[in-house]
């Protein structure tokens, strides 16, 4: 298949490109390298040393004999160039990962909120609109988020995208329908993913585009089978307070003996998936498109759920590093349960990497290996959801004043 990977220089995108190229697909990466520029803006760098995209592609060619191409394009800002490029490339499938994906960065200040909305909404809409205008029959695969559902505790399993509802009609009968599961965004970033869902529903219905939306949980881990093939193919690894996701943060904290930074009580339950499973799921989705006229196909791309304090305990038991409960910079429920259906991907052959098995390897072979690159001043999470929460977290100038646990 000829596949365009928008956002292919990023954390999920790069190993996805390697995986699909290795499987024999023709891959072109389209990226504006904005994620690398945000690293510079924040004064942070990936834990793992990342080469330029051009150098990564040269190494891949040497290792695998396969060629991947790179196109520098801003898909939110350069609509005409995006359309021209799509017209020439005419992909069988496109994978859309090109969005600003950090919830804390999206809540940092008014500038980052506005950037996140403008970038993410325009990126999605430009691709959809160009496909319609060019009359391309490209399968559109988007990386969405479990966060569109919110992390609600309604005592029922979250279905894969759609909910059966009964609407009482005026004549006393019940009108039965399936609707998109009610959205409940928890940050400006998550809000943009909810807007994406509506755009997908509209274009699938109006223009019969074939669209798959992968509602992914928090991704952890670094390596996949393909990134392991050469040191310079290594994936990026974010650990800072804005872009670092929770388990990867705990692992690097353990490596430098920094207390594990649990927000609030740590009673928040979230869905997780290893990066190797994430790329396998994307391949499964690419190989199983919906039919023309179908509503968007939605998969819950996650494999396990964990409470944050239980994750911290697992890492603490493995490393001997203590846990600290910090004031939560986010406006989120202190405690929630989360039950999620992920039947579709399992039925299509996904065999998950479980956290208990993969975590030790990650600690030893990644976090400890690159520990000398960690700037501990970048560990605290400093973007708060409201001004009030901002003053609360700012008052904890020294983490030794916060509550520590063994
Ligand atoms: P990332 O920030 O590492 O990668 C995104 C890539 O898109 C970057 O290389 C960036 O330069 C590029 N990009 C952003 N805006 C662009 C634009 N306008 N034009 C061209 N390129 C642009 O993020 P990631 O972790 O790889 O996430 C990829 C997708 O998966 C995102 O949509 C994210 O919402 C989703 N997702 C990620 C996770 C996770 O834990 N990392 C979990 C669930 C869903
Ligand atoms: N948390 C801590 N301590 C930390 C960091 C985070 O307790 O040091 C807590 C947060 O408060 C939150 C939970 O861990 O309750 C998850 O935070 P996270 O930063 O790991 O993940 P999140 O902000 O939800 O975002 C990540 C990705 C995003 C994706 C989302 C999937 O950055 O792109 O959409 O995971 S989901 O969480 O299912 O919505």
Coordinates of N, CA and C in Angstrom, one line a residue, residues 158-314:
X158 N -17.1 1.4 28.9 CA -17.2 2.3 27.8 C -17.1 1.6 26.5
X159 N -18.1 1.7 25.6 CA -18.1 1.0 24.3 C -17.2 1.6 23.3
X160 N -17.0 1.0 22.2 CA -16.1 1.5 21.2 C -16.8 2.6 20.3
X161 N -16.8 3.7 20.9 CA -17.3 4.9 20.2 C -18.7 5.2 20.2
X162 N -19.6 4.2 20.1 CA -21.0 4.5 20.0 C -21.8 3.9 21.1
X163 N -22.9 4.6 21.4 CA -23.7 4.2 22.6 C -25.2 4.0 22.1
X164 N -25.8 2.9 22.5 CA -27.2 2.7 22.2 C -28.0 3.5 23.2
X165 N -28.9 4.3 22.6 CA -29.8 5.2 23.5 C -31.3 5.0 23.1
X166 N -32.1 5.3 24.0 CA -33.6 5.3 23.7 C -34.0 6.7 24.0
X167 N -34.7 7.3 23.0 CA -35.2 8.7 23.2 C -36.7 8.6 23.3
X168 N -37.3 9.0 24.4 CA -38.8 8.9 24.5 C -39.4 9.9 23.4
X169 N -40.2 9.3 22.6 CA -40.9 10.1 21.5 C -42.2 10.7 22.1
X170 N -42.8 11.7 21.4 CA -44.0 12.4 22.0 C -45.2 11.4 22.1
X171 N -45.2 10.4 21.2 CA -46.4 9.4 21.3 C -46.2 8.4 22.3
X172 N -45.2 8.5 23.2 CA -45.0 7.5 24.3 C -44.2 6.3 23.9
X173 N -43.8 6.2 22.7 CA -42.9 5.0 22.3 C -41.4 5.5 22.5
X174 N -40.5 4.5 22.4 CA -39.1 4.8 22.5 C -38.5 4.8 21.1
X175 N -37.7 5.8 20.8 CA -37.0 5.9 19.5 C -35.5 5.4 19.8
X176 N -35.1 4.3 19.2 CA -33.8 3.7 19.5 C -32.8 4.2 18.5
X177 N -31.6 4.6 19.0 CA -30.5 5.1 18.1 C -29.2 4.7 18.7
X178 N -28.2 4.7 17.8 CA -26.8 4.7 18.3 C -26.2 6.0 18.0
X179 N -25.6 6.6 19.1 CA -25.0 8.0 18.9 C -23.5 7.9 19.4
X180 N -22.8 8.9 19.0 CA -21.4 9.0 19.5 C -21.5 9.1 21.0
X181 N -20.6 8.3 21.7 CA -20.6 8.4 23.1 C -20.4 9.8 23.6
X182 N -21.2 10.3 24.5 CA -21.1 11.7 24.9 C -19.7 12.1 25.2
X183 N -19.2 13.2 24.6 CA -17.9 13.7 24.9 C -17.8 14.4 26.2
X184 N -16.6 14.3 26.8 CA -16.4 15.0 28.1 C -14.9 15.4 28.2
X185 N -14.5 16.4 27.4 CA -13.1 16.7 27.4 C -12.5 17.3 28.7
X186 N -11.3 17.0 29.0 CA -10.7 17.4 30.2 C -9.6 18.4 30.1
X187 N -9.3 18.8 28.8 CA -8.3 19.8 28.5 C -8.6 20.4 27.1
X188 N -8.0 21.5 26.8 CA -8.2 22.1 25.5 C -7.7 21.1 24.4
X189 N -6.6 20.4 24.7 CA -6.2 19.3 23.7 C -7.3 18.3 23.5
X190 N -7.8 17.8 24.6 CA -8.9 16.7 24.5 C -10.1 17.3 23.8
X191 N -10.4 18.6 24.0 CA -11.5 19.3 23.3 C -11.3 19.2 21.8
X192 N -10.1 19.4 21.3 CA -9.9 19.3 19.8 C -10.2 17.9 19.3
X193 N -9.9 16.9 20.1 CA -10.1 15.5 19.7 C -11.7 15.2 19.6
X194 N -12.4 15.9 20.5 CA -13.9 15.8 20.4 C -14.4 16.4 19.2
X195 N -13.8 17.6 18.8 CA -14.2 18.3 17.6 C -13.9 17.4 16.4
X196 N -12.7 16.7 16.4 CA -12.4 15.8 15.3 C -13.5 14.8 15.1
X197 N -14.0 14.3 16.1 CA -15.1 13.2 16.0 C -16.2 13.7 15.2
X198 N -16.6 15.0 15.4 CA -17.8 15.5 14.7 C -17.4 15.7 13.2
X199 N -16.2 16.2 13.0 CA -15.8 16.3 11.6 C -15.8 15.0 10.9
X200 N -15.4 13.9 11.5 CA -15.3 12.6 10.9 C -16.8 12.1 10.6
X201 N -17.7 12.3 11.6 CA -19.0 11.9 11.4 C -19.6 12.6 10.1
X202 N -19.4 13.9 10.0 CA -19.9 14.7 8.9 C -19.4 14.2 7.6
X203 N -18.1 14.1 7.5 CA -17.5 13.8 6.2 C -17.7 12.3 5.8
X204 N -17.9 11.4 6.7 CA -18.2 10.0 6.4 C -19.7 10.0 5.8
X205 N -20.5 10.8 6.4 CA -21.9 10.8 6.0 C -22.1 11.6 4.7
X206 N -21.5 12.8 4.6 CA -21.8 13.7 3.5 C -21.0 13.3 2.2
X207 N -19.8 12.8 2.4 CA -18.9 12.6 1.3 C -18.5 11.1 1.2
X208 N -19.0 10.3 2.0 CA -18.7 8.8 2.0 C -17.2 8.5 2.2
X209 N -16.5 9.4 2.9 CA -15.1 9.1 3.2 C -15.0 7.9 4.1
X210 N -13.9 7.1 3.9 CA -13.7 5.9 4.8 C -12.8 6.4 5.9
X211 N -13.3 6.4 7.1 CA -12.5 7.0 8.2 C -12.5 6.0 9.4
X212 N -11.3 5.8 10.0 CA -11.1 5.1 11.2 C -10.5 6.0 12.3
X213 N -11.1 6.0 13.4 CA -10.6 6.9 14.5 C -10.2 5.9 15.7
X214 N -8.9 6.0 16.1 CA -8.4 5.1 17.1 C -8.3 5.9 18.4
X215 N -9.2 5.5 19.3 CA -9.3 6.2 20.6 C -8.2 5.6 21.5
X216 N -7.0 6.2 21.5 CA -5.9 5.6 22.2 C -5.7 6.0 23.6
X217 N -5.2 5.1 24.5 CA -4.9 5.5 25.9 C -3.5 6.1 25.9
X218 N -3.0 6.2 27.2 CA -1.7 6.8 27.4 C -0.7 5.8 26.9
X219 N 0.3 6.2 26.0 CA 1.3 5.3 25.5 C 2.5 5.3 26.4
X220 N 3.0 4.1 26.6 CA 4.3 4.1 27.4 C 5.3 3.2 26.6
X221 N 6.6 3.3 27.1 CA 7.6 2.5 26.4 C 8.3 3.3 25.4
X222 N 9.4 2.7 24.8 CA 10.2 3.4 23.8 C 10.4 2.6 22.6
X223 N 10.9 1.4 22.8 CA 11.3 0.6 21.7 C 10.3 -0.2 21.0
X224 N 10.4 -0.5 19.7 CA 9.7 -1.5 19.0 C 10.7 -2.4 18.3
X225 N 10.2 -3.4 17.7 CA 11.2 -4.4 17.0 C 12.0 -3.6 16.1
X226 N 11.5 -2.6 15.4 CA 12.3 -1.9 14.3 C 13.2 -0.9 14.9
X227 N 12.8 -0.1 16.0 CA 13.7 0.9 16.5 C 14.9 0.2 17.2
X228 N 14.8 -1.0 17.6 CA 15.9 -1.8 18.2 C 17.0 -2.1 17.2
X229 N 16.7 -2.0 15.9 CA 17.7 -2.5 14.9 C 18.9 -1.6 14.8
X230 N 18.8 -0.4 15.3 CA 20.0 0.5 15.2 C 19.9 1.6 16.2
X231 N 21.0 1.9 16.9 CA 20.9 2.9 17.9 C 20.3 4.3 17.4
X232 N 20.6 4.6 16.2 CA 20.1 5.9 15.6 C 18.7 5.8 15.1
X233 N 18.1 4.7 15.3 CA 16.6 4.6 14.9 C 15.8 4.8 16.2
X234 N 16.4 5.0 17.3 CA 15.7 5.1 18.6 C 14.5 6.1 18.5
X235 N 13.5 5.8 19.3 CA 12.3 6.6 19.3 C 12.6 7.8 20.3
X236 N 11.8 8.9 20.2 CA 11.9 10.0 21.1 C 11.3 9.5 22.5
X237 N 11.7 10.1 23.6 CA 11.2 9.8 24.9 C 11.0 11.1 25.7
X238 N 9.8 11.5 25.9 CA 9.5 12.8 26.6 C 9.4 12.6 28.1
X239 N 10.0 13.4 28.9 CA 9.9 13.2 30.3 C 9.5 14.4 31.1
X240 N 9.5 15.6 30.4 CA 9.3 16.9 31.0 C 7.8 17.0 31.5
X241 N 7.6 18.0 32.3 CA 6.3 18.2 32.9 C 5.1 18.5 31.9
X242 N 5.4 18.9 30.7 CA 4.3 19.1 29.7 C 4.1 17.9 28.8
X243 N 5.2 17.3 28.3 CA 5.0 16.3 27.3 C 5.2 14.9 27.8
X244 N 5.9 14.7 28.9 CA 6.2 13.4 29.5 C 4.9 12.7 29.9
X245 N 4.6 11.5 29.5 CA 3.4 10.8 30.0 C 3.8 10.1 31.3
X246 N 2.7 9.7 32.0 CA 2.9 9.4 33.4 C 3.9 8.2 33.7
X247 N 3.7 7.1 33.0 CA 4.6 6.0 33.4 C 6.0 6.2 32.9
X248 N 6.2 6.8 31.7 CA 7.5 7.2 31.3 C 8.2 8.1 32.3
X249 N 7.4 9.1 32.8 CA 8.0 10.0 33.8 C 8.4 9.2 35.1
X250 N 7.5 8.3 35.5 CA 7.9 7.6 36.8 C 9.2 6.8 36.5
X251 N 9.4 6.3 35.3 CA 10.5 5.4 35.1 C 11.8 6.2 35.1
X252 N 11.8 7.5 34.5 CA 13.0 8.2 34.5 C 13.3 8.8 35.9
X253 N 12.1 9.1 36.7 CA 12.3 9.5 38.0 C 13.0 8.5 38.9
X254 N 12.6 7.2 38.6 CA 13.2 6.1 39.4 C 14.7 6.0 39.0
X255 N 15.0 6.3 37.7 CA 16.4 6.1 37.3 C 17.3 7.1 38.0
X256 N 16.8 8.3 38.3 CA 17.6 9.4 38.9 C 17.2 9.6 40.4
X257 N 16.5 8.6 41.0 CA 16.1 8.6 42.4 C 15.3 9.9 42.8
X258 N 14.5 10.4 41.9 CA 13.6 11.5 42.1 C 12.3 10.9 42.6
X259 N 11.7 11.5 43.7 CA 10.4 11.0 44.2 C 9.4 10.9 43.0
X260 N 8.6 9.8 43.1 CA 7.6 9.6 42.0 C 6.5 10.6 42.2
X261 N 6.2 11.4 41.2 CA 5.3 12.6 41.3 C 3.9 12.2 41.0
X262 N 3.2 11.8 42.1 CA 1.8 11.4 41.9 C 1.0 12.7 42.1
X263 N 0.1 13.0 41.2 CA -0.8 14.2 41.3 C -2.0 13.8 42.2
X264 N -2.1 14.6 43.3 CA -3.3 14.4 44.2 C -3.1 13.0 44.9
X265 N -4.3 12.3 45.0 CA -4.3 11.0 45.7 C -3.8 9.9 44.8
X266 N -3.7 10.2 43.5 CA -3.3 9.1 42.5 C -4.4 8.1 42.3
X267 N -5.6 8.6 42.6 CA -6.8 7.7 42.4 C -7.3 7.7 41.0
X268 N -6.7 8.5 40.1 CA -7.2 8.6 38.7 C -6.8 7.3 38.0
X269 N -7.8 6.7 37.4 CA -7.6 5.5 36.6 C -7.5 5.9 35.1
X270 N -6.5 5.4 34.4 CA -6.3 5.7 33.0 C -6.1 4.4 32.2
X271 N -6.3 4.5 30.9 CA -6.1 3.4 30.0 C -4.6 3.5 29.4
X272 N -4.0 2.4 29.3 CA -2.6 2.4 28.8 C -2.4 1.4 27.6
X273 N -1.3 1.7 26.9 CA -0.9 0.8 25.8 C 0.6 1.0 25.5
X274 N 1.3 -0.1 25.3 CA 2.7 0.0 24.9 C 2.9 0.4 23.5
X275 N 4.0 1.1 23.2 CA 4.3 1.7 21.9 C 4.3 0.6 20.8
X276 N 4.8 -0.6 21.2 CA 4.8 -1.7 20.2 C 3.4 -2.1 19.8
X277 N 2.5 -2.1 20.8 CA 1.1 -2.5 20.5 C 0.4 -1.4 19.7
X278 N 0.8 -0.1 20.0 CA 0.2 1.0 19.3 C 0.5 0.9 17.8
X279 N 1.7 0.6 17.4 CA 2.0 0.5 16.0 C 1.3 -0.7 15.4
X280 N 1.2 -1.8 16.1 CA 0.5 -3.0 15.6 C -1.0 -2.7 15.4
X281 N -1.6 -1.9 16.3 CA -3.0 -1.6 16.2 C -3.2 -0.7 15.0
X282 N -2.3 0.2 14.7 CA -2.4 1.1 13.6 C -2.4 0.3 12.3
X283 N -1.5 -0.7 12.3 CA -1.4 -1.6 11.1 C -2.7 -2.4 10.9
X284 N -3.3 -2.9 12.0 CA -4.6 -3.6 11.9 C -5.7 -2.7 11.4
X285 N -5.7 -1.4 11.9 CA -6.7 -0.5 11.4 C -6.5 -0.2 9.9
X286 N -5.3 0.0 9.5 CA -5.0 0.3 8.0 C -5.5 -0.9 7.2
X287 N -5.3 -2.1 7.7 CA -5.7 -3.3 6.9 C -7.2 -3.6 7.0
X288 N -8.0 -2.9 7.8 CA -9.4 -3.2 7.9 C -10.3 -1.9 7.8
X289 N -10.3 -1.3 6.6 CA -11.0 -0.1 6.5 C -12.5 -0.3 6.5
X290 N -13.3 0.7 6.9 CA -14.7 0.6 6.8 C -15.1 0.7 5.3
X291 N -16.4 0.4 5.0 CA -16.9 0.5 3.6 C -17.3 1.9 3.4
X292 N -17.5 2.3 2.1 CA -18.0 3.6 1.7 C -19.4 3.7 2.3
X293 N -19.7 4.8 2.9 CA -21.1 5.0 3.4 C -21.2 4.5 4.9
X294 N -20.2 3.8 5.4 CA -20.2 3.4 6.8 C -19.9 4.7 7.7
X295 N -20.4 4.6 8.9 CA -20.0 5.7 9.8 C -18.6 5.4 10.2
X296 N -17.8 6.4 10.8 CA -16.4 6.2 11.1 C -16.3 5.0 12.0
X297 N -15.3 4.2 11.7 CA -15.0 3.0 12.5 C -14.2 3.4 13.7
X298 N -14.6 3.1 14.9 CA -13.9 3.5 16.1 C -13.4 2.3 16.9
X299 N -12.1 2.3 17.2 CA -11.5 1.3 18.0 C -11.0 1.9 19.3
X300 N -11.2 1.3 20.4 CA -10.5 1.7 21.6 C -9.2 1.1 21.7
X301 N -8.1 1.9 21.4 CA -6.8 1.4 21.3 C -6.1 1.5 22.7
X302 N -6.3 0.5 23.5 CA -5.7 0.4 24.8 C -5.7 -1.0 25.2
X303 N -4.8 -1.4 26.2 CA -4.7 -2.8 26.5 C -5.0 -3.0 28.0
X304 N -4.7 -2.0 28.9 CA -4.8 -2.2 30.3 C -5.3 -0.9 31.0
X305 N -5.9 -1.0 32.1 CA -6.2 0.2 32.9 C -5.4 0.1 34.2
X306 N -5.0 1.3 34.7 CA -4.3 1.3 36.0 C -4.6 2.6 36.7
X307 N -4.7 2.5 38.1 CA -4.8 3.7 38.9 C -3.3 4.2 39.0
X308 N -3.2 5.5 39.0 CA -1.9 6.2 39.0 C -1.1 5.8 40.3
X309 N -1.8 5.7 41.4 CA -1.0 5.3 42.6 C -0.5 3.9 42.6
X310 N -1.3 3.0 41.9 CA -0.8 1.6 41.8 C 0.4 1.5 40.8
X311 N 0.4 2.4 39.8 CA 1.5 2.4 38.9 C 2.8 2.9 39.6
X312 N 2.6 3.9 40.4 CA 3.7 4.5 41.2 C 4.2 3.4 42.2
X313 N 3.3 2.6 42.8 CA 3.7 1.6 43.7 C 4.6 0.5 43.0
X314 N 4.1 0.1 41.8 CA 4.9 -0.9 41.0 C 6.3 -0.4 40.7

